[in-house]
PDB file of C-alpha atoms in Angstrom:
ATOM      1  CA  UNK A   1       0.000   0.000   0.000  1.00  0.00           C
ATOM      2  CA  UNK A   2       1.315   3.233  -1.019  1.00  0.00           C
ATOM      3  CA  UNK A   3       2.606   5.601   1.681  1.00  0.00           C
ATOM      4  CA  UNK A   4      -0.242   8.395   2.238  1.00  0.00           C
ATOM      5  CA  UNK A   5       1.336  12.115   2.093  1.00  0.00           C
ATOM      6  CA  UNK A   6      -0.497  14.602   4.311  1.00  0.00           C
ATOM      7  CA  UNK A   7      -2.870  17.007   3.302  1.00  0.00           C
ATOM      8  CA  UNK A   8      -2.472  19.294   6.281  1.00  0.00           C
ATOM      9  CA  UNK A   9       1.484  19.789   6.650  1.00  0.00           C
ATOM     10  CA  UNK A  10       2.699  21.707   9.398  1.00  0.00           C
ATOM     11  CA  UNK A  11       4.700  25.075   8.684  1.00  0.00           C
ATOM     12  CA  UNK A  12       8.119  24.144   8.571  1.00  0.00           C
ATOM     13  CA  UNK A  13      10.782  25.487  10.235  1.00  0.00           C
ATOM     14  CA  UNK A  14      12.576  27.339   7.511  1.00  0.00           C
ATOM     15  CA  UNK A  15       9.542  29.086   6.721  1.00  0.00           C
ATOM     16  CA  UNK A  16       9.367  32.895   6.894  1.00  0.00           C
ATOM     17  CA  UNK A  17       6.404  34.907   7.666  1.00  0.00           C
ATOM     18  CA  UNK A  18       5.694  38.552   6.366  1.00  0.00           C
ATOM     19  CA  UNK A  19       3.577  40.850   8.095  1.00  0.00           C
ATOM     20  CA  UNK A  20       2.309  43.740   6.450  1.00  0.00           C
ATOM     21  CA  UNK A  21       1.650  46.883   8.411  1.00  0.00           C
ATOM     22  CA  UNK A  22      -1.333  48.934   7.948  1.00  0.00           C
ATOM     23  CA  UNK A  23       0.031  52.273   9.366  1.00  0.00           C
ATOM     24  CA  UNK A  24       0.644  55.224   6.870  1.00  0.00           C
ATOM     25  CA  UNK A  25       3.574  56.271   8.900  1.00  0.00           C
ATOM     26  CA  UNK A  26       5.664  53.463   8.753  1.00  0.00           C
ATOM     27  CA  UNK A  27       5.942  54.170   5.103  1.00  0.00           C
ATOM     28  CA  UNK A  28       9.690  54.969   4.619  1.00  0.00           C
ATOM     29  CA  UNK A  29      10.737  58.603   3.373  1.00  0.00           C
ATOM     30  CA  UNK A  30      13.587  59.533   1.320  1.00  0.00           C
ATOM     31  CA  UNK A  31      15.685  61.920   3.331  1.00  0.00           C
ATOM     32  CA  UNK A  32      18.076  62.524  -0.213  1.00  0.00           C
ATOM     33  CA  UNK A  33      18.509  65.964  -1.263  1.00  0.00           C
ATOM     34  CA  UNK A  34      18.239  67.199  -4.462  1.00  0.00           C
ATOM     35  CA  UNK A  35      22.204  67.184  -6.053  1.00  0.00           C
ATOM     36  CA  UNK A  36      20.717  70.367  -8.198  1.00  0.00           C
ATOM     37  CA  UNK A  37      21.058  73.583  -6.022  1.00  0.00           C
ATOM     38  CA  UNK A  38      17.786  75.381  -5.162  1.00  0.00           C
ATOM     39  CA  UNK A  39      18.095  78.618  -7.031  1.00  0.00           C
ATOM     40  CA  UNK A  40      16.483  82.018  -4.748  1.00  0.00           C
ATOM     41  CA  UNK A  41      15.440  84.985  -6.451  1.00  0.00           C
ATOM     42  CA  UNK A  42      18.075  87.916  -6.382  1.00  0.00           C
ATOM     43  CA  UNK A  43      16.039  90.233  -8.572  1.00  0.00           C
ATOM     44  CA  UNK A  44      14.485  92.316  -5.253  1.00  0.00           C
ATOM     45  CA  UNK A  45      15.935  95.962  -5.758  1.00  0.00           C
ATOM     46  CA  UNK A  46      18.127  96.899  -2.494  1.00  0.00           C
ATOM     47  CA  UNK A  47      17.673  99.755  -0.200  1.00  0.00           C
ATOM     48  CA  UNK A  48      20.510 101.645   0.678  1.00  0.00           C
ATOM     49  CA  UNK A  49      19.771 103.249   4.157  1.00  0.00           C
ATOM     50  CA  UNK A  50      22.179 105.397   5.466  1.00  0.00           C
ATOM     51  CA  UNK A  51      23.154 105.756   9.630  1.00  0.00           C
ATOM     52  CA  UNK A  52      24.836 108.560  10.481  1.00  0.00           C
ATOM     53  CA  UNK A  53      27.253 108.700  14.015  1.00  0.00           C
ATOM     54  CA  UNK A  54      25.902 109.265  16.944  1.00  0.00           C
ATOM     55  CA  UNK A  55      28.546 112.517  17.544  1.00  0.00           C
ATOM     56  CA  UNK A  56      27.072 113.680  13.782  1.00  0.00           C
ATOM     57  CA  UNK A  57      23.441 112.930  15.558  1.00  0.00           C
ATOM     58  CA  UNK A  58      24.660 115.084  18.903  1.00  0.00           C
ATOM     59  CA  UNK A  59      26.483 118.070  17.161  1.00  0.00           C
ATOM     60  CA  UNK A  60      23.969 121.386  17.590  1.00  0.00           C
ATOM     61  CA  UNK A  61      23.476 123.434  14.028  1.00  0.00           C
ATOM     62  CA  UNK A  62      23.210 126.778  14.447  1.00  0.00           C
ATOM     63  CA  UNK A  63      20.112 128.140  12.992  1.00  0.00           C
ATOM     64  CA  UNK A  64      20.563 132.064  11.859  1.00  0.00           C
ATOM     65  CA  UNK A  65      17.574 134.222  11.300  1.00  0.00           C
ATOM     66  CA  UNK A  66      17.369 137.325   9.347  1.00  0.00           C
ATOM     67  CA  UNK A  67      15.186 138.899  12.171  1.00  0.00           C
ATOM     68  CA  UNK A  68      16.141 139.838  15.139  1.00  0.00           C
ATOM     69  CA  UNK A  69      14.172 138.787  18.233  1.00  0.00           C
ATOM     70  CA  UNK A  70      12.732 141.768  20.006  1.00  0.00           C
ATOM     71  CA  UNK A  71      14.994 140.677  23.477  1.00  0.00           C
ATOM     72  CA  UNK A  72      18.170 140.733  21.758  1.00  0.00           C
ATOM     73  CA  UNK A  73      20.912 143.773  22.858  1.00  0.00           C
ATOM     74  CA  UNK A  74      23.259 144.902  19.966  1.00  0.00           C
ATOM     75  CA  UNK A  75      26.293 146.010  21.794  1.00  0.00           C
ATOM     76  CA  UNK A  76      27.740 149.228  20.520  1.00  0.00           C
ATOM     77  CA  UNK A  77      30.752 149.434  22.717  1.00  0.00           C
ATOM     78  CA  UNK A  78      32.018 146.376  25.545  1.00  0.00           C
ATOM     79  CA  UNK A  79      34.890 146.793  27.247  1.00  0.00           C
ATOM     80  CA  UNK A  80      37.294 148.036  30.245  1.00  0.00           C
ATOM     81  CA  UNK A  81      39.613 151.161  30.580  1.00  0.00           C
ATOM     82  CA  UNK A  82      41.957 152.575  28.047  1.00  0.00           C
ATOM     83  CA  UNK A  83      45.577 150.588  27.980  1.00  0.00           C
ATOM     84  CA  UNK A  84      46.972 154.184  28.173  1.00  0.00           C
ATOM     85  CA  UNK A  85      45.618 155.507  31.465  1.00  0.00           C
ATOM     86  CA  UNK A  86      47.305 152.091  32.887  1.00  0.00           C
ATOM     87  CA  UNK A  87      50.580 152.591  31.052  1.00  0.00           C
ATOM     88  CA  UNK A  88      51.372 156.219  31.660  1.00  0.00           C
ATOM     89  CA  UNK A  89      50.415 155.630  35.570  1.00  0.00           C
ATOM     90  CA  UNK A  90      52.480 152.883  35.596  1.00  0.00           C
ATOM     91  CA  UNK A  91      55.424 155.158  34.711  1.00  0.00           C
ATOM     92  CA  UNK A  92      54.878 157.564  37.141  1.00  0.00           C
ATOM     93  CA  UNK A  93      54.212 155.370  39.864  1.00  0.00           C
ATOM     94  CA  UNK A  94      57.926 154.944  40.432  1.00  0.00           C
ATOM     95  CA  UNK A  95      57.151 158.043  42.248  1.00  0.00           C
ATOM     96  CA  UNK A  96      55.720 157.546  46.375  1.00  0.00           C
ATOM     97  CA  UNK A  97      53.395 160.899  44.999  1.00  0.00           C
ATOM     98  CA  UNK A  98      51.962 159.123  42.014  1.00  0.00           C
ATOM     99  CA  UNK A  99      51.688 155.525  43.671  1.00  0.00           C
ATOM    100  CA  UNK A 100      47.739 155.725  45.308  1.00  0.00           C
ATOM    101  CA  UNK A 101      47.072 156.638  41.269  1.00  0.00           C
ATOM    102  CA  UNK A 102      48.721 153.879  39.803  1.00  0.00           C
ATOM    103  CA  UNK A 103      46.478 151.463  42.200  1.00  0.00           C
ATOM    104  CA  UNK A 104      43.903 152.539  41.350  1.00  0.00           C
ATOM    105  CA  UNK A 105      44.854 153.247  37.476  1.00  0.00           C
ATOM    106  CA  UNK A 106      45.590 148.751  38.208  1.00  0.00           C
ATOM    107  CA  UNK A 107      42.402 148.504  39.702  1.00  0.00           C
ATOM    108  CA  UNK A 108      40.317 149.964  36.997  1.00  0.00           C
ATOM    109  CA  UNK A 109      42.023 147.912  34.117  1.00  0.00           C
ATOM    110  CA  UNK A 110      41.591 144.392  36.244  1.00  0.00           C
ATOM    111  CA  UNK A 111      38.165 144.609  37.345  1.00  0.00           C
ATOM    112  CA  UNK A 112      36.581 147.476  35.478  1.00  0.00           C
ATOM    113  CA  UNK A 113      34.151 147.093  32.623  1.00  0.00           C
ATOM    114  CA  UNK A 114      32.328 149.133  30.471  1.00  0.00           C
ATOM    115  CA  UNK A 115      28.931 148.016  28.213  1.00  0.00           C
ATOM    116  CA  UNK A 116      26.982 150.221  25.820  1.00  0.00           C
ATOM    117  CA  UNK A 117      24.111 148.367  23.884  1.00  0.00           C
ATOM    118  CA  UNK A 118      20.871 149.983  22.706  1.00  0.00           C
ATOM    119  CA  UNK A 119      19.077 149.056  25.309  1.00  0.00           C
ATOM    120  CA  UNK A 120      21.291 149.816  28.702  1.00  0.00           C
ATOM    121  CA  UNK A 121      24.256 151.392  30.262  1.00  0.00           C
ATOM    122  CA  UNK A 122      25.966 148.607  32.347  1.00  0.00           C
ATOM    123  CA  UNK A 123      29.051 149.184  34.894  1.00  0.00           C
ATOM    124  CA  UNK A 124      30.452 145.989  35.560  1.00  0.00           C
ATOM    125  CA  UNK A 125      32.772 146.051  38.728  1.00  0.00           C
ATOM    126  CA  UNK A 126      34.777 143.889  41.329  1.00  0.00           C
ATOM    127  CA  UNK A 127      37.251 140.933  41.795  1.00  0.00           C
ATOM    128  CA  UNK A 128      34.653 138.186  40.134  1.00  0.00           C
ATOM    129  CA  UNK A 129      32.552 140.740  38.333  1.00  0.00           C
ATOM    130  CA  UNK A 130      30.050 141.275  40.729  1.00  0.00           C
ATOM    131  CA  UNK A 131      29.262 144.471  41.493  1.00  0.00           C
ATOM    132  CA  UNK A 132      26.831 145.568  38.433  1.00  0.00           C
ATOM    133  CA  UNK A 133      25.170 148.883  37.495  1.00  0.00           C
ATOM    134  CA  UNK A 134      22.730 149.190  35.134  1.00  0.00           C
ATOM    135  CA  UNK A 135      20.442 152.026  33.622  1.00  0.00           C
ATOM    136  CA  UNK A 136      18.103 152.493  30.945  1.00  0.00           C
ATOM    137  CA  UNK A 137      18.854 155.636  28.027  1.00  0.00           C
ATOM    138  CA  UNK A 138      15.099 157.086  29.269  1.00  0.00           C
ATOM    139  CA  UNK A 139      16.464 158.304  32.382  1.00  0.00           C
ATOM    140  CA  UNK A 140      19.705 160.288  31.400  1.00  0.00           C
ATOM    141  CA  UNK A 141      19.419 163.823  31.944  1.00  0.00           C
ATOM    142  CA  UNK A 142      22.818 165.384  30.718  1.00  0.00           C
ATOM    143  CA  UNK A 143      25.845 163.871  29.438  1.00  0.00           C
ATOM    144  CA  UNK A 144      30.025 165.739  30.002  1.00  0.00           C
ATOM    145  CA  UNK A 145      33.030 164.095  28.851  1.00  0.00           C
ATOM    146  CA  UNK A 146      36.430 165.190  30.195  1.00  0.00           C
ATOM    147  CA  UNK A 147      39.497 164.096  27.840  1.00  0.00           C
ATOM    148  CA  UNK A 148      42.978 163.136  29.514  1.00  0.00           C
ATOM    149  CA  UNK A 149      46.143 163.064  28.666  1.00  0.00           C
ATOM    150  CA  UNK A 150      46.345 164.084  24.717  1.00  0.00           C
ATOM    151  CA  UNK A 151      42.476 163.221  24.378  1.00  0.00           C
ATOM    152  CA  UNK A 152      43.242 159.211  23.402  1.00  0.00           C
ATOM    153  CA  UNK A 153      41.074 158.454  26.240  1.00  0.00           C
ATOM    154  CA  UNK A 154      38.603 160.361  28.537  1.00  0.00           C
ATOM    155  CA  UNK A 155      35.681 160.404  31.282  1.00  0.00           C
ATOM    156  CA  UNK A 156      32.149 160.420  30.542  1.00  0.00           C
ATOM    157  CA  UNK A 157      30.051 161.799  33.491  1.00  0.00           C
ATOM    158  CA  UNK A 158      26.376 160.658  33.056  1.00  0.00           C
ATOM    159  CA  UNK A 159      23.518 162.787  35.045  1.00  0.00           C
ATOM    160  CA  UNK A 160      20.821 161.131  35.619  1.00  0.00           C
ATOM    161  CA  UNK A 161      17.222 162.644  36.212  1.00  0.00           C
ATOM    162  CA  UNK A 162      16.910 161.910  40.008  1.00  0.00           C
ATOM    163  CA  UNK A 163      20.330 163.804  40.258  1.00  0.00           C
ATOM    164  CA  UNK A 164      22.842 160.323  40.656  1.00  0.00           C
ATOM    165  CA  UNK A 165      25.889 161.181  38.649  1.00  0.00           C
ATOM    166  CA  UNK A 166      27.805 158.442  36.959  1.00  0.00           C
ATOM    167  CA  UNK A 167      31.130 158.707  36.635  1.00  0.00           C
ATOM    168  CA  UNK A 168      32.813 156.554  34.160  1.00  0.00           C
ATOM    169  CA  UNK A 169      36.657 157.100  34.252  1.00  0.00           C
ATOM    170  CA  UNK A 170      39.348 156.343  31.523  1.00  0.00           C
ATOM    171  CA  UNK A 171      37.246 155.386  28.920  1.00  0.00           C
ATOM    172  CA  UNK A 172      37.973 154.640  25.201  1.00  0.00           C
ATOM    173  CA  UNK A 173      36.371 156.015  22.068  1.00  0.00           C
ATOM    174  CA  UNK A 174      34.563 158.438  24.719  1.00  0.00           C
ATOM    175  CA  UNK A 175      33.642 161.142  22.048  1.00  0.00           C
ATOM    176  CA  UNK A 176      31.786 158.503  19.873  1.00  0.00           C
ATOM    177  CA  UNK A 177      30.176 156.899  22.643  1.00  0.00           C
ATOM    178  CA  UNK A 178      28.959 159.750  24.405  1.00  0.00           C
ATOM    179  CA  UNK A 179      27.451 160.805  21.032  1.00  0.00           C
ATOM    180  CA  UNK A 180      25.770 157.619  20.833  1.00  0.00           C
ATOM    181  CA  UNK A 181      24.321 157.982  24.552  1.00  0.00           C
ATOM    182  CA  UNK A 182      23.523 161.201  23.840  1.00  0.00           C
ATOM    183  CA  UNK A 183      21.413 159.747  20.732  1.00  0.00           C
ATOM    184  CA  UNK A 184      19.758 156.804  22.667  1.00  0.00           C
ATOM    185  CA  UNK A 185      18.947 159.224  25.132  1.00  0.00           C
ATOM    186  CA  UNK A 186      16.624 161.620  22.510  1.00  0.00           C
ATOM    187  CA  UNK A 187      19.082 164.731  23.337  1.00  0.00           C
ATOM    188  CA  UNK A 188      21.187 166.170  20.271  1.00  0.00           C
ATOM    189  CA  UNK A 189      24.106 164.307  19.979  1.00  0.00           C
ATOM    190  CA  UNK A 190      26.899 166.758  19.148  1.00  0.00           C
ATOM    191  CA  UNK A 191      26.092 169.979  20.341  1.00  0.00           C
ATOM    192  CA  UNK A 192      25.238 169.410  23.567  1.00  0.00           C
ATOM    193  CA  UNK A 193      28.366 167.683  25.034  1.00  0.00           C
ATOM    194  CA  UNK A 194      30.212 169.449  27.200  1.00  0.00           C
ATOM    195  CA  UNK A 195      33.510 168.928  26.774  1.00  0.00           C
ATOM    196  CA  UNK A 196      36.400 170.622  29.497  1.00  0.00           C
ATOM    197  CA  UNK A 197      39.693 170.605  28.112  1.00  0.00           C
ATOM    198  CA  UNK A 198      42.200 168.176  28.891  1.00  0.00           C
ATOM    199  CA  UNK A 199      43.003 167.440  32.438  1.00  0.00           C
ATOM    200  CA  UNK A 200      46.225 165.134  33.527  1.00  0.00           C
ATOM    201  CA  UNK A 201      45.697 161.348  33.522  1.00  0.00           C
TER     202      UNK A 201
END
């Protein structure tokens, strides 16, 4: 009798199994790059932006204007006692007689200073500058100048209306600016300065 053969084997041994997976994300991906480079568009126009420095940003400008503002002085004459009065005092004070005049000759050229503008008369005085006068053109009543020494320099004495006098010593250019005093003041400028004749220093 013929040797029956099995309908039914059993899996063998050798035998493989596959299993199929239903999950989309077990799919595998190719992680290869293109070899052909990706090319970007260059054609977007470029803005040029320019930064200045911060000590450019910082500097002030000076702004000029053709008008003046109505608070603004213009100074017609600013400053201190004529170089002469000092010099010639100087000479003579190798004298003990002239000495108490070259002090005070010293004095006047160190801390002595004179400003005319159009709106005031200022007399600036004192070790630090101090010690300041100041009066308005309305309330001059006279004006007297007194020239020293060859008439390079001279006083201007200044009356005002309550009867103060002002007595500005060894002053420069003192024809011109008691003339201009005399003009800011509404008086007649020329003819009405009384001028002495010369006296010493």
């Amino acid at each position: 009798m013929a040797s029956s053969t099995p309908i039914l084997s059993p899996p063998s041994a050798t035998s493989k199994s596959l299993y199929f997976s239903t999950n989309p994300s077990s799919k595998l991906v190719s992680t290869n790059f293109p070899s052909k480079p990706i090319s970007v568009n260059t054609s977007r126009p470029l803005t040029k932006v320019n930064v200045s420095s911060s000590s450019a940003a910082n500097k002030p400008t000076l702004k000029t204007s053709s008008s003046k503002p109505n608070d603004q002085e213009s100074i017609f004459f600013d400053g201190g006692a004529h170089y002469g009065d000092l010099l010639a005092n100087l000479i003579l004070g190798f004298t003990l007689f002239w000495l108490p005049l070259t002090l005070a000759a010293v004095s006047r050229a160190l801390f002595l200073r004179y400003r005319f503008t159009d709106l005031r008369v200022t007399v600036i005085s004192g070790l630090t500058g101090q010690d300041r006068s100041d009066f308005s053109y309305k309330v001059i009543k006279d004006v007297k100048v007194v020239p020293r020494f060859i008439g390079e320099w001279g006083d201007i004495i200044i009356t005002l209306k309550d009867g103060t006098i002002v007595d500005l010593r060894s002053v420069p250019k003192f024809r011109e600016i008691s003339k201009y005093v005399l003009s800011m003041a509404g008086k007649t400028a020329v003819p009405d300065v009384q001028e002495a004749g010369a006296k010493g220093f």
